[in-house]
Amino acid sequence: MRRLVSIPVLVIAVIAQITIFSRLKIMGGTADVVLLVLIAWAMQEQSEGVLLWGALGGSFVTMASSMPLYFPFFGYLGIIAIVWFLRRQVWQSPIIAMVFVTFISTFLFHLASILVLKITDVDIPIVFSITHVTIPSVILNLILAIPIYTMMRDLSIFLYPPEVA
C-alpha cells in the first residue's frame, strides 16, 4: 500500500515540472523536480521501493519528454544506483549528501542528455549547452534540493512512523 503513494507523488512532480518549473528558467536551464524527488526519496533511510519510484518517474518523464524513450527511464535508475552507493558510504549528513548528489546527478544527467542528442543526430553545441543549460539547471536544482528533501522526509515519516519504545 505504501508503494502506491509513489504514483500520485510522481504524477504531481511531473505536472509541477511541466507546468510551473518549466517556466522558471535561468538562461535555458530548468529545474528537474522529478529527479529531485527521486533523489530525496532514495536518501530516506526507511524508504522502500526505490527502484519502483525510479522506474515510474522515468516512465512518466518519458511520456512527457521529447528525449528518446529509453533515456529518462535508464537515466533515473542510474542516478538511484548512485544514490544507493553514496547512501551506504556517506550517510553522516543527509542534507550535505542531498546537495552533493543533486549536483553530481544533475551534471551527469545533462551530459548524458547531450551525448544522447548527439548520437541521435541533433546538432547542439556542447559548450553552449553546458554553459547555458546545464550549469543554470544545476543552480536551480540546488536551490530546490533542500525543500524537496524536507518534503520527502516528512512523507517518509508519515508513511513509516518511528516506533515508540
Short mmCIF file of N, CA and C in Angstrom, two decimals:
data_model
loop_
_atom_site.label_atom_id
_atom_site.label_comp_id
_atom_site.label_asym_id
_atom_site.label_seq_id
_atom_site.Cartn_x
_atom_site.Cartn_y
_atom_site.Cartn_z
N MET A 1 0.82 -1.20 0.00
CA MET A 1 0.00 0.00 0.00
C MET A 1 0.86 1.27 0.00
N ARG A 2 1.96 1.20 0.77
CA ARG A 2 2.83 2.38 0.86
C ARG A 2 3.48 2.69 -0.48
N ARG A 3 3.72 1.66 -1.26
CA ARG A 3 4.37 1.87 -2.56
C ARG A 3 3.45 2.57 -3.55
N LEU A 4 2.16 2.47 -3.35
CA LEU A 4 1.21 3.13 -4.24
C LEU A 4 1.28 4.66 -4.12
N VAL A 5 1.82 5.14 -3.02
CA VAL A 5 1.98 6.59 -2.84
C VAL A 5 2.89 7.16 -3.91
N SER A 6 3.76 6.33 -4.46
CA SER A 6 4.70 6.81 -5.47
C SER A 6 3.98 7.36 -6.70
N ILE A 7 2.86 6.76 -7.05
CA ILE A 7 2.16 7.21 -8.27
C ILE A 7 1.68 8.64 -8.16
N PRO A 8 0.86 9.00 -7.14
CA PRO A 8 0.43 10.41 -7.09
C PRO A 8 1.57 11.39 -6.84
N VAL A 9 2.56 10.99 -6.05
CA VAL A 9 3.69 11.90 -5.78
C VAL A 9 4.45 12.19 -7.07
N LEU A 10 4.74 11.16 -7.84
CA LEU A 10 5.48 11.37 -9.09
C LEU A 10 4.64 12.05 -10.16
N VAL A 11 3.35 11.78 -10.20
CA VAL A 11 2.47 12.48 -11.16
C VAL A 11 2.45 13.97 -10.83
N ILE A 12 2.33 14.29 -9.55
CA ILE A 12 2.34 15.71 -9.14
C ILE A 12 3.69 16.34 -9.48
N ALA A 13 4.79 15.61 -9.26
CA ALA A 13 6.11 16.14 -9.58
C ALA A 13 6.26 16.40 -11.08
N VAL A 14 5.78 15.47 -11.90
CA VAL A 14 5.87 15.66 -13.36
C VAL A 14 5.01 16.84 -13.79
N ILE A 15 3.81 16.93 -13.26
CA ILE A 15 2.93 18.05 -13.61
C ILE A 15 3.55 19.38 -13.17
N ALA A 16 4.11 19.42 -11.96
CA ALA A 16 4.77 20.64 -11.50
C ALA A 16 5.97 20.98 -12.36
N GLN A 17 6.71 19.97 -12.77
CA GLN A 17 7.88 20.21 -13.62
C GLN A 17 7.46 20.76 -14.97
N ILE A 18 6.41 20.22 -15.54
CA ILE A 18 5.97 20.64 -16.88
C ILE A 18 5.29 22.00 -16.85
N THR A 19 4.48 22.25 -15.84
CA THR A 19 3.67 23.47 -15.84
C THR A 19 4.33 24.65 -15.13
N ILE A 20 4.88 24.43 -13.96
CA ILE A 20 5.41 25.53 -13.16
C ILE A 20 6.89 25.74 -13.39
N PHE A 21 7.67 24.69 -13.15
CA PHE A 21 9.12 24.84 -13.15
C PHE A 21 9.72 24.95 -14.54
N SER A 22 8.98 24.58 -15.56
CA SER A 22 9.49 24.79 -16.92
C SER A 22 9.44 26.28 -17.30
N ARG A 23 8.64 27.04 -16.59
CA ARG A 23 8.54 28.48 -16.84
C ARG A 23 9.57 29.28 -16.03
N LEU A 24 10.08 28.68 -14.96
CA LEU A 24 11.10 29.34 -14.13
C LEU A 24 12.47 28.95 -14.66
N LYS A 25 13.02 29.80 -15.49
CA LYS A 25 14.28 29.48 -16.16
C LYS A 25 15.37 30.45 -15.76
N ILE A 26 16.57 29.92 -15.74
CA ILE A 26 17.77 30.73 -15.71
C ILE A 26 18.46 30.41 -17.03
N MET A 27 18.56 31.39 -17.90
CA MET A 27 19.02 31.19 -19.27
C MET A 27 18.16 30.09 -19.90
N GLY A 28 18.73 28.94 -20.23
CA GLY A 28 17.94 27.87 -20.82
C GLY A 28 17.72 26.71 -19.86
N GLY A 29 18.19 26.85 -18.63
CA GLY A 29 18.12 25.76 -17.66
C GLY A 29 16.84 25.79 -16.85
N THR A 30 16.31 24.62 -16.59
CA THR A 30 15.13 24.48 -15.74
C THR A 30 15.40 23.44 -14.66
N ALA A 31 14.58 23.47 -13.64
CA ALA A 31 14.72 22.51 -12.55
C ALA A 31 14.12 21.17 -12.96
N ASP A 32 14.71 20.11 -12.49
CA ASP A 32 14.21 18.76 -12.72
C ASP A 32 13.62 18.26 -11.41
N VAL A 33 12.34 18.53 -11.22
CA VAL A 33 11.67 18.21 -9.97
C VAL A 33 11.59 16.70 -9.75
N VAL A 34 11.35 15.96 -10.81
CA VAL A 34 11.25 14.50 -10.68
C VAL A 34 12.59 13.93 -10.21
N LEU A 35 13.67 14.41 -10.78
CA LEU A 35 15.00 13.98 -10.35
C LEU A 35 15.20 14.25 -8.87
N LEU A 36 14.82 15.44 -8.42
CA LEU A 36 15.00 15.80 -7.02
C LEU A 36 14.13 14.95 -6.11
N VAL A 37 12.91 14.67 -6.52
CA VAL A 37 12.02 13.82 -5.72
C VAL A 37 12.61 12.41 -5.61
N LEU A 38 13.12 11.89 -6.71
CA LEU A 38 13.71 10.55 -6.69
C LEU A 38 14.96 10.50 -5.81
N ILE A 39 15.79 11.50 -5.91
CA ILE A 39 17.00 11.53 -5.07
C ILE A 39 16.60 11.62 -3.60
N ALA A 40 15.68 12.52 -3.30
CA ALA A 40 15.27 12.72 -1.91
C ALA A 40 14.62 11.46 -1.33
N TRP A 41 13.81 10.77 -2.13
CA TRP A 41 13.18 9.55 -1.63
C TRP A 41 14.23 8.44 -1.44
N ALA A 42 15.16 8.33 -2.37
CA ALA A 42 16.19 7.30 -2.26
C ALA A 42 17.11 7.54 -1.07
N MET A 43 17.21 8.78 -0.62
CA MET A 43 18.07 9.09 0.51
C MET A 43 17.41 8.82 1.85
N GLN A 44 16.12 8.57 1.86
CA GLN A 44 15.44 8.28 3.12
C GLN A 44 15.86 6.91 3.63
N GLU A 45 16.17 6.83 4.89
CA GLU A 45 16.70 5.59 5.46
C GLU A 45 15.71 4.43 5.38
N GLN A 46 14.44 4.69 5.62
CA GLN A 46 13.46 3.62 5.65
C GLN A 46 12.65 3.51 4.36
N SER A 47 13.08 4.18 3.32
CA SER A 47 12.33 4.15 2.07
C SER A 47 12.34 2.76 1.45
N GLU A 48 11.21 2.38 0.91
CA GLU A 48 11.08 1.11 0.21
C GLU A 48 10.69 1.38 -1.22
N GLY A 49 10.97 0.44 -2.09
CA GLY A 49 10.53 0.55 -3.47
C GLY A 49 11.22 1.65 -4.25
N VAL A 50 12.47 1.89 -3.95
CA VAL A 50 13.19 2.98 -4.61
C VAL A 50 13.31 2.72 -6.11
N LEU A 51 13.55 1.47 -6.48
CA LEU A 51 13.63 1.16 -7.91
C LEU A 51 12.28 1.34 -8.59
N LEU A 52 11.20 1.03 -7.90
CA LEU A 52 9.86 1.27 -8.44
C LEU A 52 9.65 2.76 -8.67
N TRP A 53 10.06 3.58 -7.70
CA TRP A 53 9.95 5.03 -7.85
C TRP A 53 10.75 5.49 -9.07
N GLY A 54 11.97 4.98 -9.22
CA GLY A 54 12.80 5.37 -10.35
C GLY A 54 12.20 4.95 -11.68
N ALA A 55 11.67 3.73 -11.74
CA ALA A 55 11.06 3.25 -12.98
C ALA A 55 9.80 4.05 -13.32
N LEU A 56 8.99 4.33 -12.32
CA LEU A 56 7.78 5.13 -12.57
C LEU A 56 8.13 6.55 -12.98
N GLY A 57 9.09 7.16 -12.25
CA GLY A 57 9.50 8.52 -12.60
C GLY A 57 10.06 8.60 -14.00
N GLY A 58 10.90 7.64 -14.36
CA GLY A 58 11.45 7.60 -15.71
C GLY A 58 10.38 7.40 -16.76
N SER A 59 9.40 6.54 -16.46
CA SER A 59 8.29 6.30 -17.40
C SER A 59 7.44 7.55 -17.58
N PHE A 60 7.12 8.22 -16.49
CA PHE A 60 6.29 9.42 -16.58
C PHE A 60 7.00 10.53 -17.34
N VAL A 61 8.30 10.71 -17.07
CA VAL A 61 9.05 11.75 -17.77
C VAL A 61 9.22 11.38 -19.24
N THR A 62 9.37 10.09 -19.53
CA THR A 62 9.45 9.64 -20.92
C THR A 62 8.20 10.03 -21.68
N MET A 63 7.04 9.88 -21.05
CA MET A 63 5.79 10.25 -21.72
C MET A 63 5.67 11.74 -21.97
N ALA A 64 6.31 12.54 -21.12
CA ALA A 64 6.18 13.99 -21.22
C ALA A 64 7.36 14.65 -21.92
N SER A 65 8.35 13.87 -22.30
CA SER A 65 9.58 14.42 -22.84
C SER A 65 9.74 14.12 -24.31
N SER A 66 10.59 14.88 -24.95
CA SER A 66 10.90 14.60 -26.36
C SER A 66 12.22 13.85 -26.49
N MET A 67 12.80 13.44 -25.37
CA MET A 67 14.02 12.63 -25.40
C MET A 67 13.68 11.23 -25.91
N PRO A 68 14.67 10.49 -26.38
CA PRO A 68 14.41 9.11 -26.78
C PRO A 68 13.78 8.31 -25.63
N LEU A 69 12.96 7.35 -25.97
CA LEU A 69 12.13 6.65 -24.99
C LEU A 69 12.91 6.02 -23.84
N TYR A 70 14.07 5.52 -24.08
CA TYR A 70 14.81 4.80 -23.06
C TYR A 70 15.58 5.71 -22.11
N PHE A 71 15.87 6.94 -22.51
CA PHE A 71 16.83 7.75 -21.77
C PHE A 71 16.38 8.14 -20.37
N PRO A 72 15.21 8.77 -20.17
CA PRO A 72 14.85 9.13 -18.79
C PRO A 72 14.70 7.91 -17.89
N PHE A 73 14.17 6.82 -18.44
CA PHE A 73 13.96 5.61 -17.65
C PHE A 73 15.29 5.09 -17.08
N PHE A 74 16.25 4.86 -17.97
CA PHE A 74 17.53 4.34 -17.52
C PHE A 74 18.37 5.40 -16.81
N GLY A 75 18.19 6.66 -17.19
CA GLY A 75 18.92 7.73 -16.52
C GLY A 75 18.55 7.86 -15.06
N TYR A 76 17.26 7.84 -14.77
CA TYR A 76 16.82 7.94 -13.37
C TYR A 76 17.20 6.70 -12.58
N LEU A 77 17.12 5.52 -13.19
CA LEU A 77 17.54 4.31 -12.49
C LEU A 77 19.04 4.35 -12.19
N GLY A 78 19.83 4.88 -13.11
CA GLY A 78 21.26 5.03 -12.87
C GLY A 78 21.56 5.99 -11.74
N ILE A 79 20.81 7.06 -11.67
CA ILE A 79 21.00 8.04 -10.60
C ILE A 79 20.62 7.43 -9.26
N ILE A 80 19.57 6.63 -9.24
CA ILE A 80 19.18 5.96 -7.99
C ILE A 80 20.29 5.00 -7.55
N ALA A 81 20.96 4.35 -8.49
CA ALA A 81 22.09 3.48 -8.14
C ALA A 81 23.21 4.29 -7.51
N ILE A 82 23.48 5.49 -8.03
CA ILE A 82 24.49 6.37 -7.44
C ILE A 82 24.09 6.76 -6.02
N VAL A 83 22.81 7.10 -5.83
CA VAL A 83 22.34 7.48 -4.50
C VAL A 83 22.48 6.31 -3.53
N TRP A 84 22.12 5.12 -3.96
CA TRP A 84 22.28 3.94 -3.08
C TRP A 84 23.72 3.74 -2.67
N PHE A 85 24.63 3.88 -3.63
CA PHE A 85 26.04 3.72 -3.31
C PHE A 85 26.49 4.78 -2.31
N LEU A 86 26.16 6.04 -2.57
CA LEU A 86 26.59 7.12 -1.68
C LEU A 86 25.88 7.05 -0.33
N ARG A 87 24.66 6.59 -0.32
CA ARG A 87 23.93 6.48 0.95
C ARG A 87 24.61 5.48 1.87
N ARG A 88 25.16 4.42 1.31
CA ARG A 88 25.85 3.43 2.11
C ARG A 88 27.24 3.92 2.54
N GLN A 89 27.86 4.77 1.74
CA GLN A 89 29.22 5.23 2.02
C GLN A 89 29.25 6.50 2.88
N VAL A 90 28.45 7.49 2.50
CA VAL A 90 28.49 8.81 3.13
C VAL A 90 27.09 9.14 3.64
N TRP A 91 26.77 8.70 4.84
CA TRP A 91 25.42 8.90 5.33
C TRP A 91 25.39 9.73 6.60
N GLN A 92 26.49 10.35 6.97
CA GLN A 92 26.53 11.08 8.23
C GLN A 92 25.67 12.33 8.20
N SER A 93 25.66 13.04 7.10
CA SER A 93 24.88 14.26 6.98
C SER A 93 24.01 14.19 5.73
N PRO A 94 22.72 13.87 5.90
CA PRO A 94 21.87 13.69 4.72
C PRO A 94 21.67 14.97 3.90
N ILE A 95 21.68 16.12 4.52
CA ILE A 95 21.49 17.37 3.78
C ILE A 95 22.68 17.62 2.86
N ILE A 96 23.89 17.43 3.39
CA ILE A 96 25.08 17.62 2.57
C ILE A 96 25.12 16.57 1.46
N ALA A 97 24.74 15.35 1.79
CA ALA A 97 24.69 14.29 0.78
C ALA A 97 23.66 14.62 -0.30
N MET A 98 22.52 15.19 0.09
CA MET A 98 21.49 15.57 -0.89
C MET A 98 22.03 16.63 -1.84
N VAL A 99 22.70 17.63 -1.31
CA VAL A 99 23.26 18.69 -2.16
C VAL A 99 24.33 18.11 -3.08
N PHE A 100 25.20 17.27 -2.55
CA PHE A 100 26.27 16.66 -3.36
C PHE A 100 25.69 15.79 -4.46
N VAL A 101 24.75 14.93 -4.11
CA VAL A 101 24.16 14.03 -5.10
C VAL A 101 23.37 14.83 -6.14
N THR A 102 22.69 15.88 -5.72
CA THR A 102 21.95 16.72 -6.67
C THR A 102 22.90 17.34 -7.68
N PHE A 103 24.01 17.87 -7.19
CA PHE A 103 25.00 18.48 -8.08
C PHE A 103 25.54 17.46 -9.08
N ILE A 104 26.01 16.34 -8.58
CA ILE A 104 26.61 15.31 -9.44
C ILE A 104 25.59 14.74 -10.42
N SER A 105 24.41 14.38 -9.92
CA SER A 105 23.43 13.71 -10.78
C SER A 105 22.87 14.65 -11.84
N THR A 106 22.65 15.90 -11.50
CA THR A 106 22.17 16.85 -12.50
C THR A 106 23.20 17.03 -13.60
N PHE A 107 24.44 17.18 -13.20
CA PHE A 107 25.51 17.35 -14.18
C PHE A 107 25.64 16.11 -15.07
N LEU A 108 25.65 14.93 -14.46
CA LEU A 108 25.77 13.69 -15.23
C LEU A 108 24.57 13.46 -16.15
N PHE A 109 23.37 13.75 -15.64
CA PHE A 109 22.16 13.57 -16.42
C PHE A 109 22.17 14.49 -17.64
N HIS A 110 22.60 15.73 -17.46
CA HIS A 110 22.66 16.66 -18.58
C HIS A 110 23.74 16.28 -19.59
N LEU A 111 24.89 15.86 -19.09
CA LEU A 111 25.93 15.41 -20.01
C LEU A 111 25.49 14.20 -20.81
N ALA A 112 24.81 13.28 -20.15
CA ALA A 112 24.28 12.11 -20.87
C ALA A 112 23.21 12.53 -21.87
N SER A 113 22.41 13.52 -21.52
CA SER A 113 21.39 14.02 -22.45
C SER A 113 22.03 14.61 -23.70
N ILE A 114 23.10 15.37 -23.49
CA ILE A 114 23.81 15.95 -24.63
C ILE A 114 24.38 14.85 -25.51
N LEU A 115 24.96 13.83 -24.88
CA LEU A 115 25.52 12.71 -25.62
C LEU A 115 24.44 11.97 -26.42
N VAL A 116 23.30 11.71 -25.79
CA VAL A 116 22.20 11.03 -26.48
C VAL A 116 21.69 11.86 -27.65
N LEU A 117 21.59 13.16 -27.46
CA LEU A 117 21.13 14.03 -28.55
C LEU A 117 22.16 14.05 -29.69
N LYS A 118 23.44 14.03 -29.34
CA LYS A 118 24.47 13.97 -30.39
C LYS A 118 24.38 12.66 -31.16
N ILE A 119 24.15 11.56 -30.45
CA ILE A 119 24.04 10.24 -31.10
C ILE A 119 22.83 10.19 -32.03
N THR A 120 21.75 10.85 -31.65
CA THR A 120 20.53 10.84 -32.46
C THR A 120 20.53 11.97 -33.50
N ASP A 121 21.69 12.49 -33.81
CA ASP A 121 21.89 13.50 -34.87
C ASP A 121 21.19 14.83 -34.62
N VAL A 122 21.07 15.22 -33.37
CA VAL A 122 20.59 16.56 -33.06
C VAL A 122 21.83 17.42 -32.90
N ASP A 123 21.94 18.46 -33.70
CA ASP A 123 23.14 19.29 -33.71
C ASP A 123 23.01 20.38 -32.66
N ILE A 124 23.68 20.18 -31.53
CA ILE A 124 23.71 21.19 -30.48
C ILE A 124 25.17 21.43 -30.10
N PRO A 125 25.52 22.69 -29.90
CA PRO A 125 26.90 22.97 -29.48
C PRO A 125 27.09 22.56 -28.01
N ILE A 126 28.11 21.79 -27.75
CA ILE A 126 28.32 21.23 -26.42
C ILE A 126 28.64 22.30 -25.39
N VAL A 127 29.55 23.21 -25.71
CA VAL A 127 29.94 24.25 -24.75
C VAL A 127 28.76 25.14 -24.42
N PHE A 128 27.99 25.53 -25.43
CA PHE A 128 26.81 26.35 -25.21
C PHE A 128 25.80 25.61 -24.33
N SER A 129 25.61 24.33 -24.57
CA SER A 129 24.67 23.54 -23.78
C SER A 129 25.08 23.49 -22.32
N ILE A 130 26.36 23.31 -22.09
CA ILE A 130 26.84 23.23 -20.70
C ILE A 130 26.71 24.57 -20.00
N THR A 131 27.10 25.65 -20.68
CA THR A 131 27.09 26.96 -20.02
C THR A 131 25.71 27.58 -19.91
N HIS A 132 24.82 27.30 -20.86
CA HIS A 132 23.52 27.96 -20.87
C HIS A 132 22.37 27.07 -20.42
N VAL A 133 22.59 25.76 -20.31
CA VAL A 133 21.51 24.87 -19.87
C VAL A 133 21.93 24.08 -18.63
N THR A 134 23.06 23.41 -18.70
CA THR A 134 23.45 22.51 -17.60
C THR A 134 23.77 23.28 -16.33
N ILE A 135 24.62 24.26 -16.39
CA ILE A 135 25.00 24.99 -15.17
C ILE A 135 23.81 25.72 -14.56
N PRO A 136 22.97 26.41 -15.34
CA PRO A 136 21.77 27.00 -14.72
C PRO A 136 20.82 25.95 -14.13
N SER A 137 20.73 24.80 -14.76
CA SER A 137 19.88 23.74 -14.22
C SER A 137 20.43 23.22 -12.90
N VAL A 138 21.74 23.10 -12.81
CA VAL A 138 22.37 22.68 -11.56
C VAL A 138 22.05 23.68 -10.46
N ILE A 139 22.13 24.96 -10.77
CA ILE A 139 21.84 26.01 -9.77
C ILE A 139 20.39 25.92 -9.31
N LEU A 140 19.45 25.80 -10.25
CA LEU A 140 18.04 25.68 -9.87
C LEU A 140 17.78 24.42 -9.05
N ASN A 141 18.38 23.31 -9.45
CA ASN A 141 18.19 22.08 -8.67
C ASN A 141 18.77 22.19 -7.27
N LEU A 142 19.91 22.87 -7.14
CA LEU A 142 20.49 23.06 -5.82
C LEU A 142 19.62 23.95 -4.93
N ILE A 143 18.97 24.93 -5.53
CA ILE A 143 18.06 25.79 -4.77
C ILE A 143 16.87 24.99 -4.26
N LEU A 144 16.36 24.08 -5.08
CA LEU A 144 15.17 23.30 -4.70
C LEU A 144 15.48 22.02 -3.94
N ALA A 145 16.75 21.64 -3.85
CA ALA A 145 17.11 20.34 -3.26
C ALA A 145 16.67 20.22 -1.80
N ILE A 146 16.96 21.19 -0.99
CA ILE A 146 16.66 21.08 0.44
C ILE A 146 15.15 21.14 0.71
N PRO A 147 14.38 22.05 0.07
CA PRO A 147 12.93 22.00 0.31
C PRO A 147 12.29 20.67 -0.13
N ILE A 148 12.73 20.13 -1.25
CA ILE A 148 12.16 18.86 -1.70
C ILE A 148 12.62 17.73 -0.79
N TYR A 149 13.86 17.77 -0.33
CA TYR A 149 14.32 16.76 0.63
C TYR A 149 13.46 16.80 1.89
N THR A 150 13.16 17.99 2.36
CA THR A 150 12.35 18.13 3.57
C THR A 150 10.95 17.57 3.36
N MET A 151 10.35 17.85 2.21
CA MET A 151 9.00 17.30 1.93
C MET A 151 9.03 15.78 1.86
N MET A 152 10.06 15.23 1.22
CA MET A 152 10.13 13.78 1.11
C MET A 152 10.46 13.13 2.45
N ARG A 153 11.23 13.80 3.28
CA ARG A 153 11.49 13.28 4.62
C ARG A 153 10.20 13.26 5.43
N ASP A 154 9.39 14.32 5.31
CA ASP A 154 8.11 14.34 6.01
C ASP A 154 7.17 13.25 5.50
N LEU A 155 7.17 13.01 4.20
CA LEU A 155 6.36 11.93 3.64
C LEU A 155 6.85 10.59 4.15
N SER A 156 8.15 10.42 4.24
CA SER A 156 8.72 9.18 4.75
C SER A 156 8.34 8.95 6.21
N ILE A 157 8.39 9.99 7.01
CA ILE A 157 8.00 9.87 8.42
C ILE A 157 6.51 9.56 8.54
N PHE A 158 5.70 10.15 7.67
CA PHE A 158 4.26 9.87 7.68
C PHE A 158 3.98 8.42 7.30
N LEU A 159 4.66 7.92 6.27
CA LEU A 159 4.42 6.56 5.81
C LEU A 159 5.06 5.51 6.72
N TYR A 160 6.20 5.83 7.29
CA TYR A 160 6.92 4.90 8.15
C TYR A 160 7.18 5.58 9.51
N PRO A 161 6.13 5.70 10.32
CA PRO A 161 6.33 6.38 11.62
C PRO A 161 7.35 5.65 12.48
N PRO A 162 8.14 6.45 13.22
CA PRO A 162 9.13 5.82 14.10
C PRO A 162 8.42 5.01 15.19
N GLU A 163 9.04 3.90 15.53
CA GLU A 163 8.46 3.06 16.57
C GLU A 163 8.71 3.70 17.93
N VAL A 164 7.67 3.69 18.76
CA VAL A 164 7.77 4.24 20.10
C VAL A 164 8.14 3.09 21.03
N ALA A 165 9.21 3.28 21.77
CA ALA A 165 9.68 2.19 22.66
C ALA A 165 9.03 2.25 24.02
#
